PDB file of C-alpha atoms in Angstrom:
ATOM      1  CA  GLU K   1      76.906  27.103 -37.825  1.00 62.00           C
ATOM      2  CA  ALA K   2      74.952  29.439 -35.576  1.00 79.00           C
ATOM      3  CA  GLY K   3      71.261  28.776 -35.246  1.00 92.00           C
ATOM      4  CA  VAL K   4      68.380  31.205 -35.238  1.00 95.00           C
ATOM      5  CA  THR K   5      68.765  33.750 -32.471  1.00 95.00           C
ATOM      6  CA  GLN K   6      66.173  36.009 -30.912  1.00 96.00           C
ATOM      7  CA  PHE K   7      66.433  39.032 -28.655  1.00 97.00           C
ATOM      8  CA  PRO K   8      65.355  39.645 -25.993  1.00 97.00           C
ATOM      9  CA  SER K   9      64.568  36.313 -24.403  1.00 95.00           C
ATOM     10  CA  HIS K  10      62.034  37.939 -22.122  1.00 96.00           C
ATOM     11  CA  SER K  11      60.248  41.271 -22.136  1.00 97.00           C
ATOM     12  CA  VAL K  12      57.826  42.640 -19.586  1.00 97.00           C
ATOM     13  CA  ILE K  13      56.058  45.857 -20.524  1.00 97.00           C
ATOM     14  CA  GLU K  14      52.963  47.762 -19.561  1.00 97.00           C
ATOM     15  CA  LYS K  15      49.891  48.071 -21.705  1.00 97.00           C
ATOM     16  CA  GLY K  16      50.302  50.903 -24.175  1.00 96.00           C
ATOM     17  CA  GLN K  17      54.063  50.682 -24.399  1.00 97.00           C
ATOM     18  CA  THR K  18      56.072  49.684 -27.451  1.00 97.00           C
ATOM     19  CA  VAL K  19      58.247  46.601 -27.789  1.00 98.00           C
ATOM     20  CA  THR K  20      60.535  45.514 -30.595  1.00 98.00           C
ATOM     21  CA  LEU K  21      61.582  41.919 -31.007  1.00 98.00           C
ATOM     22  CA  ARG K  22      64.540  40.913 -33.111  1.00 98.00           C
ATOM     23  CA  CYS K  23      65.336  37.741 -35.017  1.00 97.00           C
ATOM     24  CA  ASP K  24      68.596  36.778 -36.683  1.00 97.00           C
ATOM     25  CA  PRO K  25      68.058  33.845 -39.031  1.00 96.00           C
ATOM     26  CA  ILE K  26      70.603  31.271 -40.060  1.00 94.00           C
ATOM     27  CA  SER K  27      73.031  32.910 -42.456  1.00 92.00           C
ATOM     28  CA  GLY K  28      71.955  32.490 -46.070  1.00 91.00           C
ATOM     29  CA  HIS K  29      68.351  31.568 -45.295  1.00 93.00           C
ATOM     30  CA  ASP K  30      66.059  33.586 -47.528  1.00 92.00           C
ATOM     31  CA  ASN K  31      62.860  32.530 -45.763  1.00 94.00           C
ATOM     32  CA  LEU K  32      62.032  33.977 -42.361  1.00 96.00           C
ATOM     33  CA  TYR K  33      58.853  33.315 -40.416  1.00 97.00           C
ATOM     34  CA  TRP K  34      57.277  34.754 -37.288  1.00 98.00           C
ATOM     35  CA  TYR K  35      54.938  32.669 -35.141  1.00 97.00           C
ATOM     36  CA  ARG K  36      53.271  33.266 -31.791  1.00 97.00           C
ATOM     37  CA  ARG K  37      52.051  30.957 -29.065  1.00 95.00           C
ATOM     38  CA  VAL K  38      49.574  32.301 -26.591  1.00 92.00           C
ATOM     39  CA  MET K  39      49.655  30.363 -23.321  1.00 83.00           C
ATOM     40  CA  GLY K  40      48.417  26.812 -23.748  1.00 77.00           C
ATOM     41  CA  LYS K  41      47.215  27.282 -27.290  1.00 86.00           C
ATOM     42  CA  GLU K  42      48.447  26.507 -30.766  1.00 89.00           C
ATOM     43  CA  ILE K  43      51.480  28.120 -32.286  1.00 94.00           C
ATOM     44  CA  LYS K  44      50.024  30.520 -34.824  1.00 95.00           C
ATOM     45  CA  PHE K  45      51.644  31.843 -37.975  1.00 96.00           C
ATOM     46  CA  LEU K  46      52.101  35.599 -38.189  1.00 97.00           C
ATOM     47  CA  LEU K  47      54.040  36.302 -41.369  1.00 96.00           C
ATOM     48  CA  HIS K  48      56.619  35.099 -43.853  1.00 95.00           C
ATOM     49  CA  PHE K  49      59.466  37.000 -45.493  1.00 95.00           C
ATOM     50  CA  VAL K  50      61.345  35.937 -48.582  1.00 93.00           C
ATOM     51  CA  LYS K  51      64.498  37.985 -48.431  1.00 93.00           C
ATOM     52  CA  GLU K  52      63.258  41.500 -47.659  1.00 94.00           C
ATOM     53  CA  SER K  53      59.770  41.047 -49.110  1.00 94.00           C
ATOM     54  CA  LYS K  54      56.650  40.032 -47.233  1.00 94.00           C
ATOM     55  CA  GLN K  55      55.441  36.844 -48.897  1.00 92.00           C
ATOM     56  CA  ASP K  56      52.477  36.297 -46.616  1.00 93.00           C
ATOM     57  CA  GLU K  57      51.298  38.455 -43.726  1.00 94.00           C
ATOM     58  CA  SER K  58      47.856  36.942 -43.388  1.00 93.00           C
ATOM     59  CA  GLY K  59      48.471  35.963 -39.774  1.00 93.00           C
ATOM     60  CA  MET K  60      49.257  39.427 -38.465  1.00 95.00           C
ATOM     61  CA  PRO K  61      46.521  40.141 -35.911  1.00 92.00           C
ATOM     62  CA  ASN K  62      46.108  43.875 -36.521  1.00 92.00           C
ATOM     63  CA  ASN K  63      47.904  47.045 -37.492  1.00 93.00           C
ATOM     64  CA  ARG K  64      49.575  47.361 -34.106  1.00 96.00           C
ATOM     65  CA  PHE K  65      52.065  44.794 -35.369  1.00 97.00           C
ATOM     66  CA  LEU K  66      54.771  45.848 -37.807  1.00 97.00           C
ATOM     67  CA  ALA K  67      57.418  43.517 -39.161  1.00 97.00           C
ATOM     68  CA  GLU K  68      60.448  44.494 -41.179  1.00 97.00           C
ATOM     69  CA  ARG K  69      63.403  42.740 -42.686  1.00 96.00           C
ATOM     70  CA  THR K  70      65.763  45.379 -43.972  1.00 86.00           C
ATOM     71  CA  GLY K  71      68.345  44.074 -46.407  1.00 87.00           C
ATOM     72  CA  GLY K  72      66.979  40.573 -46.159  1.00 85.00           C
ATOM     73  CA  THR K  73      68.998  39.705 -43.084  1.00 92.00           C
ATOM     74  CA  TYR K  74      67.625  40.125 -39.579  1.00 96.00           C
ATOM     75  CA  SER K  75      64.001  40.926 -38.888  1.00 98.00           C
ATOM     76  CA  THR K  76      62.196  42.994 -36.287  1.00 98.00           C
ATOM     77  CA  LEU K  77      58.657  42.722 -35.034  1.00 98.00           C
ATOM     78  CA  LYS K  78      57.298  45.817 -33.352  1.00 98.00           C
ATOM     79  CA  VAL K  79      54.154  45.921 -31.278  1.00 97.00           C
ATOM     80  CA  GLN K  80      52.810  49.442 -30.765  1.00 96.00           C
ATOM     81  CA  PRO K  81      50.886  49.990 -28.574  1.00 96.00           C
ATOM     82  CA  ALA K  82      50.955  46.666 -26.764  1.00 96.00           C
ATOM     83  CA  GLU K  83      47.755  45.206 -25.376  1.00 96.00           C
ATOM     84  CA  LEU K  84      47.235  42.500 -22.754  1.00 96.00           C
ATOM     85  CA  GLU K  85      46.267  39.909 -25.364  1.00 95.00           C
ATOM     86  CA  ASP K  86      49.631  40.306 -27.075  1.00 96.00           C
ATOM     87  CA  SER K  87      51.293  38.348 -24.289  1.00 97.00           C
ATOM     88  CA  GLY K  88      52.805  35.088 -25.429  1.00 96.00           C
ATOM     89  CA  VAL K  89      55.937  33.542 -26.862  1.00 95.00           C
ATOM     90  CA  TYR K  90      57.053  34.855 -30.231  1.00 97.00           C
ATOM     91  CA  PHE K  91      59.055  32.426 -32.297  1.00 97.00           C
ATOM     92  CA  CYS K  92      61.125  33.157 -35.327  1.00 97.00           C
ATOM     93  CA  ALA K  93      62.107  30.479 -37.833  1.00 96.00           C
ATOM     94  CA  SER K  94      64.196  30.395 -40.978  1.00 95.00           C
ATOM     95  CA  ARG K  95      64.470  28.073 -43.946  1.00 93.00           C
ATOM     96  CA  GLY K  96      66.772  27.830 -46.922  1.00 87.00           C
ATOM     97  CA  SER K  97      65.597  28.752 -50.383  1.00 75.00           C
ATOM     98  CA  VAL K  98      65.134  25.283 -51.819  1.00 73.00           C
ATOM     99  CA  GLY K  99      62.105  23.120 -51.138  1.00 76.00           C
ATOM    100  CA  ARG K 100      59.052  24.352 -49.295  1.00 72.00           C
ATOM    101  CA  ASP K 101      58.891  21.012 -47.508  1.00 75.00           C
ATOM    102  CA  ASN K 102      62.278  21.476 -45.901  1.00 82.00           C
ATOM    103  CA  GLU K 103      62.231  21.969 -42.174  1.00 88.00           C
ATOM    104  CA  GLN K 104      62.157  25.362 -40.596  1.00 93.00           C
ATOM    105  CA  PHE K 105      64.739  26.074 -37.921  1.00 94.00           C
ATOM    106  CA  PHE K 106      63.329  27.812 -34.888  1.00 95.00           C
ATOM    107  CA  GLY K 107      64.830  30.257 -32.459  1.00 95.00           C
ATOM    108  CA  PRO K 108      64.356  29.982 -28.690  1.00 93.00           C
ATOM    109  CA  GLY K 109      61.532  32.507 -28.705  1.00 95.00           C
ATOM    110  CA  THR K 110      60.859  35.786 -26.954  1.00 96.00           C
ATOM    111  CA  ARG K 111      58.455  35.612 -24.047  1.00 95.00           C
ATOM    112  CA  LEU K 112      56.420  38.827 -24.005  1.00 97.00           C
ATOM    113  CA  THR K 113      54.363  39.755 -20.985  1.00 97.00           C
ATOM    114  CA  VAL K 114      52.080  42.769 -21.183  1.00 97.00           C
ATOM    115  CA  LEU K 115      50.822  43.989 -17.809  1.00 96.00           C
TER     116      LEU K 115
ATOM    117  CA  ALA U  10      41.474  25.202 -44.167  1.00 77.00           C
ATOM    118  CA  GLN U  11      44.298  23.069 -42.888  1.00 85.00           C
ATOM    119  CA  SER U  12      44.156  21.945 -39.271  1.00 92.00           C
ATOM    120  CA  VAL U  13      45.962  19.668 -36.869  1.00 95.00           C
ATOM    121  CA  ALA U  14      44.565  18.047 -33.755  1.00 96.00           C
ATOM    122  CA  GLN U  15      46.520  16.661 -30.839  1.00 96.00           C
ATOM    123  CA  PRO U  16      43.822  15.139 -28.651  1.00 96.00           C
ATOM    124  CA  GLU U  17      45.961  14.664 -25.544  1.00 96.00           C
ATOM    125  CA  ASP U  18      47.220  17.564 -23.473  1.00 95.00           C
ATOM    126  CA  GLN U  19      49.566  15.228 -21.628  1.00 97.00           C
ATOM    127  CA  VAL U  20      50.916  11.724 -22.024  1.00 98.00           C
ATOM    128  CA  ASN U  21      52.480   9.876 -19.124  1.00 98.00           C
ATOM    129  CA  VAL U  22      54.692   6.857 -19.636  1.00 98.00           C
ATOM    130  CA  ALA U  23      57.235   4.963 -17.581  1.00 98.00           C
ATOM    131  CA  GLU U  24      60.838   4.857 -18.711  1.00 97.00           C
ATOM    132  CA  GLY U  25      61.500   1.864 -20.916  1.00 97.00           C
ATOM    133  CA  ASN U  26      57.908   1.582 -22.087  1.00 98.00           C
ATOM    134  CA  PRO U  27      56.769   2.424 -25.604  1.00 97.00           C
ATOM    135  CA  LEU U  28      55.212   5.821 -26.156  1.00 97.00           C
ATOM    136  CA  THR U  29      52.713   7.230 -28.619  1.00 98.00           C
ATOM    137  CA  VAL U  30      51.768  10.862 -29.095  1.00 98.00           C
ATOM    138  CA  LYS U  31      48.705  11.225 -31.294  1.00 98.00           C
ATOM    139  CA  CYS U  32      48.122  13.612 -34.174  1.00 98.00           C
ATOM    140  CA  THR U  33      45.373  13.855 -36.759  1.00 97.00           C
ATOM    141  CA  TYR U  34      45.190  16.315 -39.593  1.00 95.00           C
ATOM    142  CA  SER U  35      42.815  17.843 -42.081  1.00 93.00           C
ATOM    143  CA  VAL U  36      44.246  19.140 -45.348  1.00 89.00           C
ATOM    144  CA  SER U  37      43.283  19.567 -48.938  1.00 85.00           C
ATOM    145  CA  GLY U  38      45.668  17.746 -51.208  1.00 83.00           C
ATOM    146  CA  ASN U  39      48.703  15.774 -50.143  1.00 84.00           C
ATOM    147  CA  PRO U  40      49.867  16.509 -46.607  1.00 89.00           C
ATOM    148  CA  TYR U  41      53.379  17.535 -45.653  1.00 92.00           C
ATOM    149  CA  LEU U  42      53.578  16.580 -41.964  1.00 95.00           C
ATOM    150  CA  PHE U  43      56.112  17.405 -39.282  1.00 96.00           C
ATOM    151  CA  TRP U  44      56.883  16.725 -35.645  1.00 97.00           C
ATOM    152  CA  TYR U  45      58.769  19.236 -33.544  1.00 97.00           C
ATOM    153  CA  VAL U  46      59.855  19.019 -29.897  1.00 97.00           C
ATOM    154  CA  GLN U  47      60.379  21.828 -27.429  1.00 94.00           C
ATOM    155  CA  TYR U  48      62.556  21.269 -24.398  1.00 92.00           C
ATOM    156  CA  PRO U  49      62.297  23.730 -21.486  1.00 85.00           C
ATOM    157  CA  ASN U  50      63.666  27.180 -22.338  1.00 80.00           C
ATOM    158  CA  ARG U  51      64.591  26.041 -25.827  1.00 85.00           C
ATOM    159  CA  GLY U  52      63.214  26.635 -29.292  1.00 87.00           C
ATOM    160  CA  LEU U  53      61.381  24.055 -31.339  1.00 92.00           C
ATOM    161  CA  GLN U  54      63.589  21.304 -32.703  1.00 94.00           C
ATOM    162  CA  PHE U  55      62.740  19.339 -35.821  1.00 93.00           C
ATOM    163  CA  LEU U  56      62.220  15.617 -35.216  1.00 96.00           C
ATOM    164  CA  LEU U  57      60.949  14.185 -38.479  1.00 95.00           C
ATOM    165  CA  LYS U  58      58.715  14.772 -41.482  1.00 94.00           C
ATOM    166  CA  TYR U  59      56.555  12.930 -43.963  1.00 93.00           C
ATOM    167  CA  ILE U  60      56.443  14.193 -47.520  1.00 90.00           C
ATOM    168  CA  THR U  61      55.959  11.064 -49.604  1.00 86.00           C
ATOM    169  CA  GLY U  62      57.113   7.461 -49.746  1.00 86.00           C
ATOM    170  CA  ASP U  63      57.191   4.979 -46.863  1.00 89.00           C
ATOM    171  CA  ASN U  64      54.465   5.456 -44.317  1.00 91.00           C
ATOM    172  CA  LEU U  65      56.895   4.839 -41.442  1.00 95.00           C
ATOM    173  CA  VAL U  66      59.254   7.752 -41.043  1.00 95.00           C
ATOM    174  CA  LYS U  67      62.305   7.613 -38.791  1.00 95.00           C
ATOM    175  CA  GLY U  68      63.688  10.710 -37.142  1.00 94.00           C
ATOM    176  CA  SER U  69      65.976  12.035 -34.460  1.00 92.00           C
ATOM    177  CA  TYR U  70      66.520  10.554 -30.989  1.00 92.00           C
ATOM    178  CA  GLY U  71      64.968   7.205 -31.928  1.00 95.00           C
ATOM    179  CA  PHE U  72      61.547   8.633 -32.723  1.00 97.00           C
ATOM    180  CA  GLU U  73      59.419   7.493 -35.618  1.00 97.00           C
ATOM    181  CA  ALA U  74      55.996   8.349 -36.954  1.00 97.00           C
ATOM    182  CA  GLU U  75      53.451   6.443 -38.947  1.00 95.00           C
ATOM    183  CA  PHE U  76      51.490   8.155 -41.676  1.00 95.00           C
ATOM    184  CA  ASN U  77      48.013   6.716 -42.115  1.00 95.00           C
ATOM    185  CA  LYS U  78      46.121   8.297 -44.979  1.00 93.00           C
ATOM    186  CA  SER U  79      42.806   6.549 -44.361  1.00 93.00           C
ATOM    187  CA  GLN U  80      42.742   7.657 -40.732  1.00 95.00           C
ATOM    188  CA  THR U  81      44.383  11.021 -41.495  1.00 95.00           C
ATOM    189  CA  SER U  82      46.806  10.406 -38.656  1.00 96.00           C
ATOM    190  CA  PHE U  83      50.512  10.904 -38.074  1.00 97.00           C
ATOM    191  CA  HIS U  84      51.213   9.498 -34.612  1.00 98.00           C
ATOM    192  CA  LEU U  85      54.652   9.867 -33.067  1.00 98.00           C
ATOM    193  CA  LYS U  86      56.145   6.753 -31.520  1.00 98.00           C
ATOM    194  CA  LYS U  87      59.209   5.484 -29.724  1.00 97.00           C
ATOM    195  CA  PRO U  88      59.787   1.867 -28.706  1.00 97.00           C
ATOM    196  CA  SER U  89      61.440   2.660 -25.367  1.00 97.00           C
ATOM    197  CA  ALA U  90      60.957   6.005 -23.629  1.00 97.00           C
ATOM    198  CA  LEU U  91      63.709   7.865 -21.788  1.00 97.00           C
ATOM    199  CA  VAL U  92      63.283  10.363 -18.963  1.00 96.00           C
ATOM    200  CA  SER U  93      65.122  12.844 -21.188  1.00 95.00           C
ATOM    201  CA  ASP U  94      62.296  12.568 -23.764  1.00 96.00           C
ATOM    202  CA  SER U  95      60.078  14.572 -21.411  1.00 96.00           C
ATOM    203  CA  ALA U  96      59.168  17.685 -23.372  1.00 97.00           C
ATOM    204  CA  LEU U  97      56.419  19.407 -25.335  1.00 96.00           C
ATOM    205  CA  TYR U  98      55.684  17.860 -28.720  1.00 97.00           C
ATOM    206  CA  PHE U  99      54.027  19.624 -31.641  1.00 97.00           C
ATOM    207  CA  CYS U 100      52.573  18.122 -34.778  1.00 97.00           C
ATOM    208  CA  ALA U 101      52.348  20.421 -37.795  1.00 96.00           C
ATOM    209  CA  VAL U 102      51.295  20.478 -41.418  1.00 94.00           C
ATOM    210  CA  ILE U 103      52.351  22.799 -44.203  1.00 89.00           C
ATOM    211  CA  SER U 104      49.573  25.150 -45.205  1.00 80.00           C
ATOM    212  CA  GLY U 105      49.654  27.793 -47.866  1.00 75.00           C
ATOM    213  CA  TYR U 106      52.997  27.729 -49.635  1.00 79.00           C
ATOM    214  CA  SER U 107      55.274  26.899 -46.750  1.00 86.00           C
ATOM    215  CA  THR U 108      53.835  28.135 -43.479  1.00 90.00           C
ATOM    216  CA  LEU U 109      53.221  25.657 -40.709  1.00 93.00           C
ATOM    217  CA  THR U 110      49.904  25.019 -39.002  1.00 94.00           C
ATOM    218  CA  PHE U 111      50.496  23.508 -35.588  1.00 95.00           C
ATOM    219  CA  GLY U 112      48.513  21.452 -33.136  1.00 95.00           C
ATOM    220  CA  LYS U 113      48.249  22.768 -29.589  1.00 94.00           C
ATOM    221  CA  GLY U 114      51.003  20.512 -28.341  1.00 95.00           C
ATOM    222  CA  THR U 115      51.219  17.459 -26.101  1.00 97.00           C
ATOM    223  CA  MET U 116      53.312  17.374 -22.966  1.00 96.00           C
ATOM    224  CA  LEU U 117      55.143  14.076 -22.626  1.00 97.00           C
ATOM    225  CA  LEU U 118      56.199  13.099 -19.120  1.00 97.00           C
ATOM    226  CA  VAL U 119      58.426  10.055 -18.738  1.00 97.00           C
ATOM    227  CA  SER U 120      58.786   8.836 -15.187  1.00 97.00           C
ATOM    228  CA  PRO U 121      61.872   6.972 -13.929  1.00 95.00           C
TER     229      PRO U 121
END
């Protein structure tokens, strides 16, 4: 069974540009999460999808971030326009539909550097 | 609000010695606690969790964790460390419905 995959693994962009990150969850997982870790700090929650619906987007930092999950499969996270403070590692995780205490499976992350 | 504290940025231990990585938490209600590990250039991997039941939880790779309600702690332990255990360890608690609140991570370095 394939795990959670993320693309790209690294992205270096200039301030003001747009970047789109992609996450493919484990097949059949209804729950998809985005998290971010800024260098040396905690991993912070961004948002949670259940199928194609946003269950909780309380962690999204501002309206420069837009997440979608068309058809309830893969998800994209777009940052437009990117700012320096957006640099960090963006993790995606997925979880099956049963049991909120079941573990989330994480992807390898996308390292975003904004210059 | 839920929170997790990992007081040590780094833990150093010699191979073969026991290791402990500390975690304390603050939650309202019963805590659902997790440990994840991140190896270089890899995603977070689940190690173990405490939901209810025995206070000593056993997980992957020989790791275990002890839940202590009175001290609000969930320390990660292993009786005999391996060099290959060197990695970044995160403690987390479920907050909200199912989102995870993480500590800032502890780097474990096991020397040969």
